[in-house]
mmCIF file of C-alpha atoms in Angstrom:
data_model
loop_
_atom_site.group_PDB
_atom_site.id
_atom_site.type_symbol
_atom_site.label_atom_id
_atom_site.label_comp_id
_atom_site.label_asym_id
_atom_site.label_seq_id
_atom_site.Cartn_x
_atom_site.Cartn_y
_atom_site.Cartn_z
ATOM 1 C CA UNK A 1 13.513 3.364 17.616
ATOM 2 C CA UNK A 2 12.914 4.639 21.211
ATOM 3 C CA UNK A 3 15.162 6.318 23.434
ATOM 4 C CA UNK A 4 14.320 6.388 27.691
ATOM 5 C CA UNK A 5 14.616 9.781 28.458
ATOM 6 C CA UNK A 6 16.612 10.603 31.682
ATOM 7 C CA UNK A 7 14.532 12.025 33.430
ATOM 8 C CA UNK A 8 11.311 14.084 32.906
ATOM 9 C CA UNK A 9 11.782 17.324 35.012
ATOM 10 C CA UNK A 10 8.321 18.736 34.395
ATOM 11 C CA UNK A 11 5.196 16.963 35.335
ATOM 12 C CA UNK A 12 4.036 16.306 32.198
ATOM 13 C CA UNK A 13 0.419 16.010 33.786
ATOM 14 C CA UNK A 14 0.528 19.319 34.967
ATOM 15 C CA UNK A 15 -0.006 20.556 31.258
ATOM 16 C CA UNK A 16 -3.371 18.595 30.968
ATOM 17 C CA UNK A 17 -6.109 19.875 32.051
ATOM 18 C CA UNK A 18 -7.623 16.525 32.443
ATOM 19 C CA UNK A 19 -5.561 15.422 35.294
ATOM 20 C CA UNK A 20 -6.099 19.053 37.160
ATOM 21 C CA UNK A 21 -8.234 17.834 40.192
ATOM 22 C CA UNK A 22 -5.119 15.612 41.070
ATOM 23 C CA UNK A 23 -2.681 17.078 43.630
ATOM 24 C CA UNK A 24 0.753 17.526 42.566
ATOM 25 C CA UNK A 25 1.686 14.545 44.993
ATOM 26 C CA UNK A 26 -0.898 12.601 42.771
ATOM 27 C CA UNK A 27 0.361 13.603 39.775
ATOM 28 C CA UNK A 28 3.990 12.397 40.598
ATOM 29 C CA UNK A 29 2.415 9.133 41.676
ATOM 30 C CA UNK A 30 0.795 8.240 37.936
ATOM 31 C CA UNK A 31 4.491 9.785 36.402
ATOM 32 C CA UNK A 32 6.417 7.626 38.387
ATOM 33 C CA UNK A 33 4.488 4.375 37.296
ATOM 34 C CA UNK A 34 4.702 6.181 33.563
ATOM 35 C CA UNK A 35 7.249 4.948 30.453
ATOM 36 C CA UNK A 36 9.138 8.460 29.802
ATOM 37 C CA UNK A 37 10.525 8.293 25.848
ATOM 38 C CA UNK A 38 11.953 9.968 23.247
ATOM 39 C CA UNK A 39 11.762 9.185 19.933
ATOM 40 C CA UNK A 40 13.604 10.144 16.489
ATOM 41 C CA UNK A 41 11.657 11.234 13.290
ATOM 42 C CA UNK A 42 9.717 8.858 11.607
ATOM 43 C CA UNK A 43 9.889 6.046 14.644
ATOM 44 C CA UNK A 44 6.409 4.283 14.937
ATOM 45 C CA UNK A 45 5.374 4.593 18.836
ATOM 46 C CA UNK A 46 2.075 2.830 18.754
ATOM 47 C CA UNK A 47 1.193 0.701 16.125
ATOM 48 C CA UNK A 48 -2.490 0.078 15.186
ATOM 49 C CA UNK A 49 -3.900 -3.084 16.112
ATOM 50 C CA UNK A 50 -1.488 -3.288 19.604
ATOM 51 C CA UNK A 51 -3.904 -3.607 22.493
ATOM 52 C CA UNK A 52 -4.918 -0.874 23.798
ATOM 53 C CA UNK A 53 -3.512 -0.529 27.435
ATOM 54 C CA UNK A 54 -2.064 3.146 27.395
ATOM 55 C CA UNK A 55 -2.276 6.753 27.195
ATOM 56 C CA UNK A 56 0.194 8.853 25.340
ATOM 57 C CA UNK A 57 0.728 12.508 26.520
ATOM 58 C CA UNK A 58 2.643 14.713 24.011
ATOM 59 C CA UNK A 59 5.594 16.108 25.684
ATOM 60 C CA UNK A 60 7.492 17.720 22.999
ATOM 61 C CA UNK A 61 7.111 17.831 18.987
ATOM 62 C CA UNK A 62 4.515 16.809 16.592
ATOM 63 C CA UNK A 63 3.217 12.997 16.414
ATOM 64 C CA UNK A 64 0.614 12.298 13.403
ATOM 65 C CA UNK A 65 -2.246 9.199 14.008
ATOM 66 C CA UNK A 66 -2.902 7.298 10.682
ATOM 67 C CA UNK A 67 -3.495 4.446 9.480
ATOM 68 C CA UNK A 68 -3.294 2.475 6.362
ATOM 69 C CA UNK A 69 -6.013 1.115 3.647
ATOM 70 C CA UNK A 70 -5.619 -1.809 2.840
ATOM 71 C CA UNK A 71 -4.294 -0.822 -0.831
ATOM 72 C CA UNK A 72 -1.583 0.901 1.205
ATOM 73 C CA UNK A 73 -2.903 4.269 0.959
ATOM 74 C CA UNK A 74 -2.465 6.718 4.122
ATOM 75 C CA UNK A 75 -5.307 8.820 6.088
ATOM 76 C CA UNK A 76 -4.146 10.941 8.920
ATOM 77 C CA UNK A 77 -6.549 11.659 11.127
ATOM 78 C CA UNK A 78 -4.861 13.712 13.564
ATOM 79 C CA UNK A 79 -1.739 15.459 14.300
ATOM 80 C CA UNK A 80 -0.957 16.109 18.248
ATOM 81 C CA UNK A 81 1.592 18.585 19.615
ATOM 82 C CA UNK A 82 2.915 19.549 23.219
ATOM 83 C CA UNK A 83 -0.225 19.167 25.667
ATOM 84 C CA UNK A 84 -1.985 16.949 23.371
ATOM 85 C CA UNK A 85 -3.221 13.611 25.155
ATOM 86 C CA UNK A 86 -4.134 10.548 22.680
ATOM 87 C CA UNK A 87 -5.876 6.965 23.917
ATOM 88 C CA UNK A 88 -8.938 8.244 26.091
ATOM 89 C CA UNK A 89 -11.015 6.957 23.727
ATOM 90 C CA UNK A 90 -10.383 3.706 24.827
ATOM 91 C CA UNK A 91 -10.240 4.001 28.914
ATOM 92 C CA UNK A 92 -14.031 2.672 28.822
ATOM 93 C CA UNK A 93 -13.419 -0.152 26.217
ATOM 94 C CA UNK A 94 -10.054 -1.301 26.391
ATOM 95 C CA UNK A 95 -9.833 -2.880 22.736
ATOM 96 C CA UNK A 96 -7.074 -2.607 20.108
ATOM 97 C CA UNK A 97 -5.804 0.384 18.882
ATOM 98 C CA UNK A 98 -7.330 1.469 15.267
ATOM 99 C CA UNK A 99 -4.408 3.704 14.420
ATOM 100 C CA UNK A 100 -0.722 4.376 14.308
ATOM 101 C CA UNK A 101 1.444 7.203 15.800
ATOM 102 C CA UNK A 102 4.393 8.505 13.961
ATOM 103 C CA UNK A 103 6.890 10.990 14.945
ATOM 104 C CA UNK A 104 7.514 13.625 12.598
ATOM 105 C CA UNK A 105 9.950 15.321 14.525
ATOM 106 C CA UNK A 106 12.079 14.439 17.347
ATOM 107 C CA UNK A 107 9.147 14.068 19.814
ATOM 108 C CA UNK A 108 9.057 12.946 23.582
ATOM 109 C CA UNK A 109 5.981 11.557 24.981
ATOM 110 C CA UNK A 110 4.892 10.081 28.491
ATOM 111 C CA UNK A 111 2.610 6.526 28.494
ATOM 112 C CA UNK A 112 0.494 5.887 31.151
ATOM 113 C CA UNK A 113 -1.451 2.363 31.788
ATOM 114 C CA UNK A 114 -4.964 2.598 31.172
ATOM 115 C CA UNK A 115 -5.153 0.235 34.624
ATOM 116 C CA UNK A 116 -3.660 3.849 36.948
ATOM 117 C CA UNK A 117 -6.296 5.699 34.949
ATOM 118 C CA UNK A 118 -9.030 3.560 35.475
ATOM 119 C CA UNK A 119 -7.620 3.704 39.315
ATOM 120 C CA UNK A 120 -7.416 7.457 39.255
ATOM 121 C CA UNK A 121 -11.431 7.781 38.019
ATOM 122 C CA UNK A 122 -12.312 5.193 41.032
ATOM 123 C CA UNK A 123 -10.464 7.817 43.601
ATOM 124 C CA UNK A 124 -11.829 10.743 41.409
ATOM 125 C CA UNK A 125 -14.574 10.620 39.401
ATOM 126 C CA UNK A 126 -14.287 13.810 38.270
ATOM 127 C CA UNK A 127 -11.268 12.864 35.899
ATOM 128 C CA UNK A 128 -13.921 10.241 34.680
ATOM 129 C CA UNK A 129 -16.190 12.464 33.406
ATOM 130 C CA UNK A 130 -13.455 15.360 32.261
ATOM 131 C CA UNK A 131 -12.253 12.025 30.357
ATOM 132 C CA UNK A 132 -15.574 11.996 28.481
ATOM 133 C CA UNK A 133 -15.279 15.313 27.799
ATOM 134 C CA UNK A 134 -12.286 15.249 26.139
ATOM 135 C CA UNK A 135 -13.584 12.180 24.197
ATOM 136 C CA UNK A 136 -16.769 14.562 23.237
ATOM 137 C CA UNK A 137 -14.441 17.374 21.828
ATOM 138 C CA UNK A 138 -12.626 14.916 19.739
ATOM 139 C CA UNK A 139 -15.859 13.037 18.246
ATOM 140 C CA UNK A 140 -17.029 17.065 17.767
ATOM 141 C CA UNK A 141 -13.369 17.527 15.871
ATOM 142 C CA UNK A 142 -13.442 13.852 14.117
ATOM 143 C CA UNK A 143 -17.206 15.187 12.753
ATOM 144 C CA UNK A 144 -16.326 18.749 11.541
ATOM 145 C CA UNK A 145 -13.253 16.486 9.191
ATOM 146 C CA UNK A 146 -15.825 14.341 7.948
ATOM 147 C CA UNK A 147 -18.033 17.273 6.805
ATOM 148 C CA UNK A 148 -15.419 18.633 5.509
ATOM 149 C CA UNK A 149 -13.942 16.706 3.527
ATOM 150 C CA UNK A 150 -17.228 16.560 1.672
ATOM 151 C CA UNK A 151 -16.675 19.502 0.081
ATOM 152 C CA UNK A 152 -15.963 18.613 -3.205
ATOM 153 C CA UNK A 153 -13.841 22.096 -4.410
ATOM 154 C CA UNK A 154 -10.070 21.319 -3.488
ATOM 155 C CA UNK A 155 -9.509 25.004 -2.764
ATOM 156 C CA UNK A 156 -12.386 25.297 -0.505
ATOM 157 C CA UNK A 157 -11.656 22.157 1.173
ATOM 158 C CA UNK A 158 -7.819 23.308 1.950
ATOM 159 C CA UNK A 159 -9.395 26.804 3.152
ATOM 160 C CA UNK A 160 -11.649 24.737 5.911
ATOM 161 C CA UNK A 161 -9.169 22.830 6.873
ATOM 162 C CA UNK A 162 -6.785 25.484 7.428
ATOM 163 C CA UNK A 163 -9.725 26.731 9.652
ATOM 164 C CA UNK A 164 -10.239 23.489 11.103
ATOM 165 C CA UNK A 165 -6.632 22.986 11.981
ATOM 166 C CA UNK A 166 -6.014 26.698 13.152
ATOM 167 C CA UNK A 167 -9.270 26.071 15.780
ATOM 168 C CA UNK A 168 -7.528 22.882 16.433
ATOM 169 C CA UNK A 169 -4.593 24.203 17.428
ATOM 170 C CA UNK A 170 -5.516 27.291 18.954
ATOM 171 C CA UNK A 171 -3.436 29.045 17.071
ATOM 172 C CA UNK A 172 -2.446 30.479 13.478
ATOM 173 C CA UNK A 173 1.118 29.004 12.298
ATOM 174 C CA UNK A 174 0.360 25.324 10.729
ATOM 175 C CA UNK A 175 3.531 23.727 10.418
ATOM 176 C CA UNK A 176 2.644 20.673 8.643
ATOM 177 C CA UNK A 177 4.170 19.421 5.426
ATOM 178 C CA UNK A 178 2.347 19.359 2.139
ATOM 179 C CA UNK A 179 1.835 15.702 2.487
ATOM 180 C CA UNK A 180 0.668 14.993 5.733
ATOM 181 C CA UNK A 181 -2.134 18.056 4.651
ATOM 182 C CA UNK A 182 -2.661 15.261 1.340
ATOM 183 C CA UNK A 183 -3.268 12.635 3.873
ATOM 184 C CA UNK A 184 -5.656 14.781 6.021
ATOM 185 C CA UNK A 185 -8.379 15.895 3.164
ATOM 186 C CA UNK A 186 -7.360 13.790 0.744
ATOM 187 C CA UNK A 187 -6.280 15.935 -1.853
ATOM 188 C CA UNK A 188 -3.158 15.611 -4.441
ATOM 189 C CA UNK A 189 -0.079 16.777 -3.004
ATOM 190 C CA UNK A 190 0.286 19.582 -6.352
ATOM 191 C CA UNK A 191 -3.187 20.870 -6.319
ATOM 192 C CA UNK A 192 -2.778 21.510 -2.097
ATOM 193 C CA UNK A 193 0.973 23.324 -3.194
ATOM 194 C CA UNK A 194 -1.014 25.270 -6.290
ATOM 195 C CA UNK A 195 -4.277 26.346 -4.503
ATOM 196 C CA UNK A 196 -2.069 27.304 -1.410
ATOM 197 C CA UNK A 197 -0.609 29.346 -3.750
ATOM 198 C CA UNK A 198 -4.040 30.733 -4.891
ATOM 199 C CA UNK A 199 -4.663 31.571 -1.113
ATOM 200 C CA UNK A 200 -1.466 33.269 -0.730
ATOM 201 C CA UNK A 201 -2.938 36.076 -3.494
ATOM 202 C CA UNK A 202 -5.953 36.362 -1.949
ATOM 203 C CA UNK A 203 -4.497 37.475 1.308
ATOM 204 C CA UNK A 204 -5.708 35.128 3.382
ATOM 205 C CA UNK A 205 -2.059 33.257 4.517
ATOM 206 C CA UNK A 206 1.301 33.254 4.009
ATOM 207 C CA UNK A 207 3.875 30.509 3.096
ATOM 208 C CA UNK A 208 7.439 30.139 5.064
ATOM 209 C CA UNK A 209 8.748 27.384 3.001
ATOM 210 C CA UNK A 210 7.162 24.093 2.316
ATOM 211 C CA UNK A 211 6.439 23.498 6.387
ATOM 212 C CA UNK A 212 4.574 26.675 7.608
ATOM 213 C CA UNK A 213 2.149 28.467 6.546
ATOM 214 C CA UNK A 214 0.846 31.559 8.618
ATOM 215 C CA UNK A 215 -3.225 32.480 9.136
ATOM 216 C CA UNK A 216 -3.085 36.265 7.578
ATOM 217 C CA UNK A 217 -7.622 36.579 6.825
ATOM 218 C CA UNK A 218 -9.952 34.381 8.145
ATOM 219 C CA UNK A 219 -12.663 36.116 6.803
ATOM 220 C CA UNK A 220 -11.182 35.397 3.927
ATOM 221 C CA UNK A 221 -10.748 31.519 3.970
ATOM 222 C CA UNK A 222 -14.079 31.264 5.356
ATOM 223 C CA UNK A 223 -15.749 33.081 2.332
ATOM 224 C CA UNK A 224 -13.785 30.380 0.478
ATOM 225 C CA UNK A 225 -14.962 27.697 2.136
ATOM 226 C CA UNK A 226 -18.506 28.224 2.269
ATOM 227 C CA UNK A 227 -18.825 29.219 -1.211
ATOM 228 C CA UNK A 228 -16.363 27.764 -3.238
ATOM 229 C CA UNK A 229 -13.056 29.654 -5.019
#
């Protein structure tokens, strides 16, 4: 369920570094023409297969991207936070969206039509070709998950992707649960809780419940990952 949010008092643009060549009476322009929500956690904001016409900037919380086999099982393949921008991808292609986006916390995000960006890139091509960019860095991100979740050792696997996600992130607290980490690599939910557990005696991170765990050795979970536990 979505909720309009009264007003958005910061430019949401203004954190992305996308829309940076726009002046700040620009950037008020494409907010005023944007939806402004709020959602609870668990609501579904985008749904895959919905034609693509928007983009989503990430004004507050955590929203995963996923999407469903058709057995039913669940792949995440990302999860944004404040800053993050989702639905580049498709400014050059305009098809249907190939994933969902979840809240998993109260979140708040702005969406812009894909018809103001394509606008924006016809008054400033520059935001055109930060746009592909951006798209590069994600098909660089979406490739570094692929290789690794061919690493076949589950304890290895979790150490690069607590790497992966860290580099992701820019930063070294991971709050994500123990199964939206399942979803990501595709591991069981027990053996990511046990080999955590593993990595907790070898130094390399600590656990703060079952929602954060905290980068302590790098070193460490890189040995790990590139030769195995």
């Amino acid at each position: 369920m979505e909720h309009h949010c009264s007003c958005c008092n910061r430019l949401c643009t203004s954190k992305i570094p996308l829309f940076q060549p726009l002046s700040i009476e620009e950037q008020k322009a494409l907010i005023s023409r944007a939806l402004h929500l709020d959602y609870r956690k668990g609501d579904v904001i985008l749904h895959e297969n919905d034609p693509a016409e928007k983009i989503m900037i990430i004004r507050y919380g955590k929203i995963k991207i996923n999407h469903y086999s058709l057995e039913g099982k669940e792949y995440v393949l990302d999860i944004l936070t404040e800053g993050d921008i989702y639905g580049e991808q498709n400014i050059f292609g305009g098809k249907d969206l190939e994933s969902n986006a979840i809240a998993l916390e109260e979140s708040g995000v702005c969406l812009i039509s894909l018809a103001d960006i394509q606008d924006l890139i016809l008054k400033k091509p520059e935001i055109g070709i930060k746009m592909l960019k951006v798209v590069g860095e994600k098909l660089s991100l979406s490739n570094e998950l692929t290789q690794l979740l061919s690493v076949n050792d589950a304890k290895a696997r979790i150490a690069g992707f607590l790497l992966f996600r860290s580099n992701r992130i820019k930063g070294e607290t991971i709050e994500l649960t123990r199964d939206d980490i399942a979803a990501y690599i595709n591991i069981r939910r027990e053996t990511i809780s046990r080999k955590l557990g593993e990595l907790r005696a070898d130094g390399a991170i600590e656990l703060k419940g079952n929602k954060v765990i905290l980068i302590r050795n790098k070193d460490v979970l890189r040995t790990i990952f590139e030769n195995g536990s």
